[in-house]
Amino acid sequence: MIDLDFSERIAAARSTFRDIQSVVDVDALRADVEDLSEQASAPDLWDDTDKAQKVTSALSHRQTELRRIVELDQRLDDLDVLIEMAREADDEDAAAEVLSELEAIEKTLGDMEVQTLLDGEYDDRPAVVTIRAGAGGVDAADFADMLFRMYLRWAEKHGYGSTVMDTSYAEEAGIKSATFQIDAPYAFGTLSVEAGTHRLVRMSPFGAAGKRQTSFAAVEVIPLMPETLEVDIPENDIRVDVFRSSGPGGQSVNTTDSAVRITHLPTGTVVSMQNEKSQIQNRAAAMRVLQSRLLLIQKEQEAATKKELAGTITASWGDQMRSYVLAPYQMVKDLRTEHEVNNPTAVFDGDLDGFIAAGIKWRKRPQDD
């Protein structure tokens, strides 16, 4: 008789699922879906395109979250049926099917459990990610481009919407910087743990053969604030420059000066935008990102002041939060959480969930201890 005693693991899974249900508040989620569905069915919805897109996007996110809960509940119930069928069949294939489904359920529960830790003020907002090449010359620009692709691939694999807002290409290879938006449930809370300095060690394809090169890139993640939340920015505090949008190698992608760069003079914060077709649209998008950055700076300053007054200044995330080593061995390691994998190719192709989950748990740990 094949051993199909998974009772302890199933009991643990059900317990975790109950905890998740209590945190998520399924009744409130159903009410949100119902309310948004009514708004989405209004005959005049698309009279205001921006509002329509926000309603349909919010509805899609809430429906996805509710569907995951409902489907997981059903899968846990179906597991008992699968076990009974496997017992009757009494063969290796049936047992393997039960084990595979149980492991899949445990993974889904783990992902959902991590999401319940995202309870910060802005965690549920879309994320605006900026990647900048650091020290390391051409290798750093190429590394920044690798990270750029990595995050877009991560979003693509999860079915999340991404919009490239600005890209500044380097002369020889790679990028100087790139800014893009990720529109997903809890995008900021999820990706905020990716902020920091990333380091790449490899045999440089641009330098002398056989010589290892270390290069750096910085990742910044901010929440995109709702348009109703305004930060007052006096016109005298900003400088607006317009220029022609360009692609790799300096080739023009349009023939008008539609790209916009806004500099906030008091803080030195710079935002560039060239994704939209008109100068007016790029300026509006740049101002929204600038407002988001300034609000976050304000919150960070307030938090730092509170910590200083309390006498509990803690270490920052550090200059190097993750290392990607391609030579002399293969490894990607997060220096905060100690999470590591030996397949950098998969990581650069968007396999980031393990690092993100470990980062969210690590960030939460000091508050729980």
Coordinates of C-alpha atoms in Angstrom, one line a residue:
M1 CA 0.0 0.0 0.0
I2 CA 1.4 3.4 -1.0
D3 CA 1.9 5.9 1.8
L4 CA -0.5 8.8 1.4
D5 CA -0.5 10.2 4.9
F6 CA -0.2 13.9 4.3
S7 CA -2.5 14.7 7.2
E8 CA 0.0 17.0 9.1
R9 CA 0.9 19.0 6.0
I10 CA -2.7 19.4 4.9
A11 CA -3.7 20.5 8.5
A12 CA -0.8 23.0 8.4
A13 CA -1.9 24.3 5.0
R14 CA -5.5 24.7 6.2
S15 CA -4.3 26.6 9.3
T16 CA -2.2 29.0 7.1
F17 CA -5.1 29.5 4.8
R18 CA -7.5 30.5 7.6
D19 CA -4.9 33.0 8.8
I20 CA -4.7 34.5 5.3
Q21 CA -8.4 34.7 5.1
S22 CA -8.6 36.6 8.3
V23 CA -6.0 39.1 7.2
V24 CA -7.3 39.6 3.7
D25 CA -10.9 40.1 4.8
V26 CA -12.7 38.2 2.1
D27 CA -16.1 39.9 2.7
A28 CA -14.6 43.3 2.2
L29 CA -12.8 42.1 -0.9
R30 CA -16.2 40.8 -2.3
A31 CA -17.8 44.2 -1.6
D32 CA -14.9 46.0 -3.4
V33 CA -15.4 43.7 -6.5
E34 CA -19.2 44.3 -6.5
D35 CA -18.7 48.1 -6.2
L36 CA -16.1 48.3 -8.9
S37 CA -18.2 46.0 -11.2
E38 CA -21.1 48.5 -10.9
Q39 CA -18.7 51.4 -11.8
A40 CA -17.3 49.4 -14.7
S41 CA -20.7 48.7 -16.1
A42 CA -21.8 52.3 -16.2
P43 CA -22.7 53.4 -19.7
D44 CA -20.7 56.6 -19.5
L45 CA -17.6 54.9 -18.0
W46 CA -15.4 55.6 -21.0
D47 CA -16.3 59.3 -21.3
D48 CA -13.4 59.8 -19.0
T49 CA -10.6 57.5 -20.2
D50 CA -8.3 58.0 -17.3
K51 CA -11.0 57.2 -14.7
A52 CA -12.2 54.2 -16.8
Q53 CA -8.7 52.7 -16.9
K54 CA -8.3 53.1 -13.1
V55 CA -11.6 51.5 -12.4
T56 CA -11.0 48.5 -14.8
S57 CA -7.5 48.1 -13.5
A58 CA -8.6 48.1 -9.8
L59 CA -11.4 45.7 -10.7
S60 CA -9.0 43.3 -12.4
H61 CA -6.7 43.4 -9.4
R62 CA -9.4 42.8 -6.9
Q63 CA -11.0 40.0 -9.0
T64 CA -7.6 38.3 -9.3
E65 CA -7.1 38.4 -5.5
L66 CA -10.6 37.1 -4.8
R67 CA -10.2 34.4 -7.4
R68 CA -7.0 33.2 -5.8
I69 CA -8.7 32.8 -2.4
V70 CA -11.8 31.0 -3.8
E71 CA -9.7 28.7 -6.0
L72 CA -7.3 27.8 -3.2
D73 CA -10.2 27.0 -0.9
Q74 CA -11.6 24.7 -3.6
R75 CA -8.2 23.1 -4.2
L76 CA -7.8 22.3 -0.5
D77 CA -11.2 20.6 -0.5
D78 CA -10.4 18.7 -3.7
L79 CA -7.2 17.4 -2.1
D80 CA -9.2 15.0 0.1
V81 CA -10.9 13.6 -3.1
L82 CA -7.5 13.2 -4.8
I83 CA -6.1 11.3 -1.9
E84 CA -9.1 8.9 -1.8
M85 CA -8.8 8.3 -5.6
A86 CA -5.1 7.7 -5.1
R87 CA -5.7 5.2 -2.4
E88 CA -8.2 3.3 -4.6
A89 CA -5.7 3.3 -7.5
D90 CA -2.8 2.4 -5.3
D91 CA -0.1 3.3 -7.8
E92 CA 2.9 5.6 -8.0
D93 CA 1.4 8.0 -10.6
A94 CA -1.6 8.7 -8.4
A95 CA 0.6 9.3 -5.3
A96 CA 2.8 11.6 -7.4
E97 CA -0.2 13.6 -8.5
V98 CA -1.3 14.2 -4.9
L99 CA 2.2 15.2 -3.8
S100 CA 2.6 17.6 -6.7
E101 CA -0.8 19.3 -6.0
L102 CA 0.0 19.6 -2.3
E103 CA 3.4 21.2 -3.0
A104 CA 1.8 23.6 -5.5
I105 CA -0.8 24.6 -2.8
E106 CA 2.0 25.1 -0.2
K107 CA 3.9 27.4 -2.6
T108 CA 0.7 29.4 -3.4
L109 CA 0.0 29.7 0.4
G110 CA 3.6 30.9 0.9
D111 CA 3.3 33.6 -1.7
M112 CA 0.0 34.8 -0.3
E113 CA 1.3 34.7 3.3
V114 CA 4.2 37.0 2.3
Q115 CA 1.6 39.4 0.7
T116 CA -0.2 39.7 4.1
L117 CA 3.0 41.3 5.5
L118 CA 2.6 44.2 3.1
D119 CA 0.7 46.6 5.4
G120 CA 2.7 49.8 4.9
E121 CA 1.1 53.1 4.1
Y122 CA 1.9 53.0 0.4
D123 CA 2.4 49.2 -0.1
D124 CA -0.6 48.8 -2.3
R125 CA 0.4 51.6 -4.7
P126 CA 1.9 51.1 -8.2
A127 CA 5.7 51.2 -8.2
V128 CA 8.0 53.5 -10.1
V129 CA 11.4 51.9 -10.5
T130 CA 14.5 53.8 -11.5
I131 CA 17.8 52.0 -12.3
R132 CA 21.1 54.0 -12.6
A133 CA 24.5 52.7 -13.7
G134 CA 27.1 53.2 -11.0
A135 CA 30.9 52.7 -10.8
G136 CA 32.3 50.3 -13.4
G137 CA 32.2 52.2 -16.8
V138 CA 30.7 50.3 -19.7
D139 CA 30.2 47.2 -17.6
A140 CA 28.0 49.2 -15.2
A141 CA 25.9 50.5 -18.0
D142 CA 25.5 47.0 -19.3
F143 CA 24.6 45.7 -15.8
A144 CA 22.0 48.4 -15.4
D145 CA 20.5 47.2 -18.7
M146 CA 20.5 43.6 -17.4
L147 CA 18.6 44.7 -14.3
F148 CA 16.2 46.7 -16.4
R149 CA 15.3 43.6 -18.4
M150 CA 15.2 41.5 -15.3
Y151 CA 12.5 43.5 -13.6
L152 CA 10.4 43.8 -16.8
R153 CA 10.7 40.0 -17.3
W154 CA 9.6 39.5 -13.7
A155 CA 6.5 41.7 -14.3
E156 CA 5.8 39.9 -17.6
K157 CA 6.0 36.4 -16.0
H158 CA 3.4 37.5 -13.4
G159 CA 1.1 39.2 -16.0
Y160 CA 1.7 42.6 -14.4
G161 CA 1.5 45.8 -16.5
S162 CA 4.7 47.7 -17.1
T163 CA 5.3 51.1 -18.7
V164 CA 8.7 52.4 -19.6
M165 CA 8.7 56.1 -18.8
D166 CA 12.2 57.1 -19.7
T167 CA 15.5 55.5 -20.9
S168 CA 18.9 57.2 -21.2
Y169 CA 21.2 55.1 -23.3
A170 CA 24.9 54.8 -22.8
E171 CA 27.3 55.6 -25.7
E172 CA 29.0 52.2 -26.0
A173 CA 26.5 49.7 -24.5
G174 CA 23.7 49.5 -22.0
I175 CA 21.9 52.3 -20.3
K176 CA 22.8 55.3 -18.0
S177 CA 19.4 55.1 -16.5
A178 CA 15.8 53.8 -17.0
T179 CA 12.5 54.6 -15.2
F180 CA 9.5 52.4 -15.5
Q181 CA 6.1 51.8 -13.8
I182 CA 4.8 48.5 -12.6
D183 CA 1.1 48.3 -12.1
A184 CA 0.2 45.3 -10.0
P185 CA -1.4 44.6 -6.6
Y186 CA 1.0 45.8 -3.9
A187 CA 3.6 46.6 -6.5
F188 CA 5.4 49.2 -4.3
G189 CA 5.4 47.0 -1.2
T190 CA 6.6 44.1 -3.2
L191 CA 9.4 45.8 -5.1
S192 CA 10.5 48.2 -2.4
V193 CA 12.8 45.5 -1.0
E194 CA 14.7 45.6 -4.3
A195 CA 15.9 49.2 -3.6
G196 CA 19.6 49.6 -3.0
T197 CA 23.0 49.0 -4.7
H198 CA 23.4 45.9 -6.8
R199 CA 26.9 44.5 -7.6
L200 CA 28.0 42.4 -10.6
V201 CA 31.2 40.4 -10.7
R202 CA 32.1 38.8 -14.1
M203 CA 34.7 38.4 -16.8
S204 CA 34.1 41.7 -18.6
P205 CA 33.0 41.3 -22.3
F206 CA 34.3 44.9 -22.8
G207 CA 37.7 44.8 -21.1
A208 CA 40.9 42.8 -21.4
A209 CA 40.3 39.0 -21.8
G210 CA 40.6 37.0 -18.6
K211 CA 40.1 39.9 -16.2
R212 CA 37.3 40.1 -13.7
Q213 CA 35.4 43.3 -13.5
T214 CA 33.2 44.5 -10.6
S215 CA 30.4 47.0 -11.5
F216 CA 27.5 48.6 -9.7
A217 CA 24.0 49.8 -10.4
A218 CA 21.5 51.5 -8.1
V219 CA 17.8 50.6 -7.9
E220 CA 15.3 53.2 -6.6
V221 CA 11.7 52.3 -5.9
I222 CA 9.0 54.8 -5.1
P223 CA 5.2 54.5 -4.8
L224 CA 3.2 56.3 -7.5
M225 CA 0.8 58.5 -5.5
P226 CA -2.8 59.0 -6.5
E227 CA -3.5 62.1 -8.5
T228 CA -5.8 63.4 -5.8
L229 CA -2.8 63.5 -3.4
E230 CA -1.0 66.7 -4.4
V231 CA 2.3 68.0 -3.2
D232 CA 2.6 71.7 -3.6
I233 CA 5.6 72.5 -5.7
P234 CA 6.0 76.3 -6.4
E235 CA 7.0 77.0 -10.1
N236 CA 10.1 78.9 -8.8
D237 CA 11.3 75.6 -7.3
I238 CA 11.6 73.8 -10.6
R239 CA 13.5 74.1 -13.8
V240 CA 11.9 72.5 -16.9
D241 CA 14.0 71.5 -19.9
V242 CA 12.7 70.1 -23.1
F243 CA 14.6 68.0 -25.6
R244 CA 14.2 65.5 -28.4
S245 CA 13.4 61.9 -27.4
S246 CA 16.1 59.5 -28.6
G247 CA 16.9 55.8 -28.8
P248 CA 20.1 53.7 -28.7
G249 CA 23.0 55.3 -30.5
G250 CA 21.3 58.7 -30.3
Q251 CA 18.9 57.9 -33.1
S252 CA 15.8 60.1 -33.0
V253 CA 12.5 58.4 -32.3
N254 CA 10.6 61.5 -33.1
T255 CA 11.3 64.9 -34.7
T256 CA 9.8 67.2 -32.0
D257 CA 11.2 68.4 -28.6
S258 CA 8.6 66.4 -26.7
A259 CA 10.8 64.9 -23.9
V260 CA 10.8 66.7 -20.6
R261 CA 13.3 67.0 -17.8
I262 CA 12.2 68.6 -14.5
T263 CA 14.7 69.6 -11.8
H264 CA 13.5 70.3 -8.3
L265 CA 16.0 73.0 -7.3
P266 CA 15.8 72.8 -3.5
T267 CA 16.5 69.0 -3.4
G268 CA 18.3 68.5 -6.7
T269 CA 15.8 65.8 -7.6
V270 CA 15.6 65.2 -11.4
V271 CA 12.8 63.5 -13.3
S272 CA 12.9 62.8 -17.1
M273 CA 10.0 61.6 -19.2
Q274 CA 9.9 60.8 -22.9
N275 CA 7.4 57.9 -23.2
E276 CA 4.4 60.1 -24.1
K277 CA 3.9 61.6 -27.5
S278 CA 3.4 65.2 -26.5
Q279 CA 5.4 67.6 -24.3
I280 CA 2.3 68.3 -22.3
Q281 CA 1.7 64.6 -21.5
N282 CA 5.4 64.1 -20.6
R283 CA 5.4 67.1 -18.3
A284 CA 2.3 65.9 -16.5
A285 CA 3.7 62.4 -16.0
A286 CA 7.1 63.8 -14.9
M287 CA 5.3 66.1 -12.3
R288 CA 3.4 63.2 -10.9
V289 CA 6.6 61.2 -10.4
L290 CA 8.3 64.2 -8.9
Q291 CA 5.5 64.7 -6.5
S292 CA 5.8 61.0 -5.5
R293 CA 9.5 61.3 -4.9
L294 CA 9.2 64.5 -2.9
L295 CA 6.5 63.0 -0.7
L296 CA 8.6 59.9 -0.1
I297 CA 11.6 62.2 0.8
Q298 CA 9.4 64.1 3.2
K299 CA 8.2 60.8 4.9
E300 CA 11.8 59.5 5.1
Q301 CA 13.0 62.8 6.8
E302 CA 10.1 62.6 9.3
A303 CA 10.9 59.0 10.1
A304 CA 14.7 59.8 10.5
T305 CA 13.9 62.6 12.8
K306 CA 11.6 60.4 14.9
K307 CA 14.3 57.8 15.2
E308 CA 17.0 60.3 16.1
L309 CA 14.7 61.8 18.8
A310 CA 14.1 58.3 20.1
G311 CA 17.8 57.5 20.1
T312 CA 17.3 54.4 18.0
I313 CA 19.1 55.1 14.8
T314 CA 19.4 51.9 12.9
A315 CA 21.7 50.9 10.0
S316 CA 20.5 51.6 6.5
W317 CA 20.1 48.8 3.9
G318 CA 23.8 49.2 3.1
D319 CA 25.6 50.1 -0.1
Q320 CA 25.6 46.6 -1.5
M321 CA 22.4 44.7 -0.9
R322 CA 22.9 42.0 -3.5
S323 CA 25.8 40.4 -5.4
Y324 CA 25.5 38.7 -8.8
V325 CA 28.6 36.6 -9.4
L326 CA 29.2 35.1 -12.8
A327 CA 33.0 34.4 -12.4
P328 CA 34.8 32.5 -11.0
Y329 CA 31.6 30.7 -9.8
Q330 CA 27.9 31.2 -10.4
M331 CA 25.8 32.7 -7.6
V332 CA 23.4 35.4 -6.7
K333 CA 23.3 36.3 -3.0
D334 CA 21.3 38.9 -1.0
L335 CA 23.6 40.3 1.6
R336 CA 20.7 41.2 4.0
T337 CA 18.7 38.0 4.0
E338 CA 21.4 35.5 3.1
H339 CA 19.1 34.1 0.4
E340 CA 21.1 32.8 -2.5
V341 CA 20.8 30.8 -5.7
N342 CA 23.3 29.2 -8.0
N343 CA 21.5 30.1 -11.3
P344 CA 22.2 33.7 -12.2
T345 CA 20.7 33.1 -15.7
A346 CA 17.3 32.3 -14.2
V347 CA 17.5 35.4 -11.9
F348 CA 18.3 37.7 -14.8
D349 CA 15.4 36.2 -16.6
G350 CA 13.0 37.4 -13.9
D351 CA 13.1 34.6 -11.3
L352 CA 13.1 37.0 -8.3
D353 CA 10.2 35.7 -6.2
G354 CA 12.5 34.0 -3.7
F355 CA 14.6 37.1 -3.2
I356 CA 11.5 39.3 -2.9
A357 CA 9.8 37.0 -0.4
A358 CA 13.0 36.8 1.8
G359 CA 13.3 40.6 1.6
I360 CA 9.8 41.2 2.8
K361 CA 10.2 38.8 5.7
W362 CA 13.6 40.3 6.6
R363 CA 12.2 43.8 6.6
K364 CA 9.3 42.8 8.8
R365 CA 11.4 40.8 11.3
P366 CA 12.7 43.8 13.4
Q367 CA 9.1 44.9 14.1
D368 CA 8.1 41.4 15.2
D369 CA 11.0 40.7 17.5

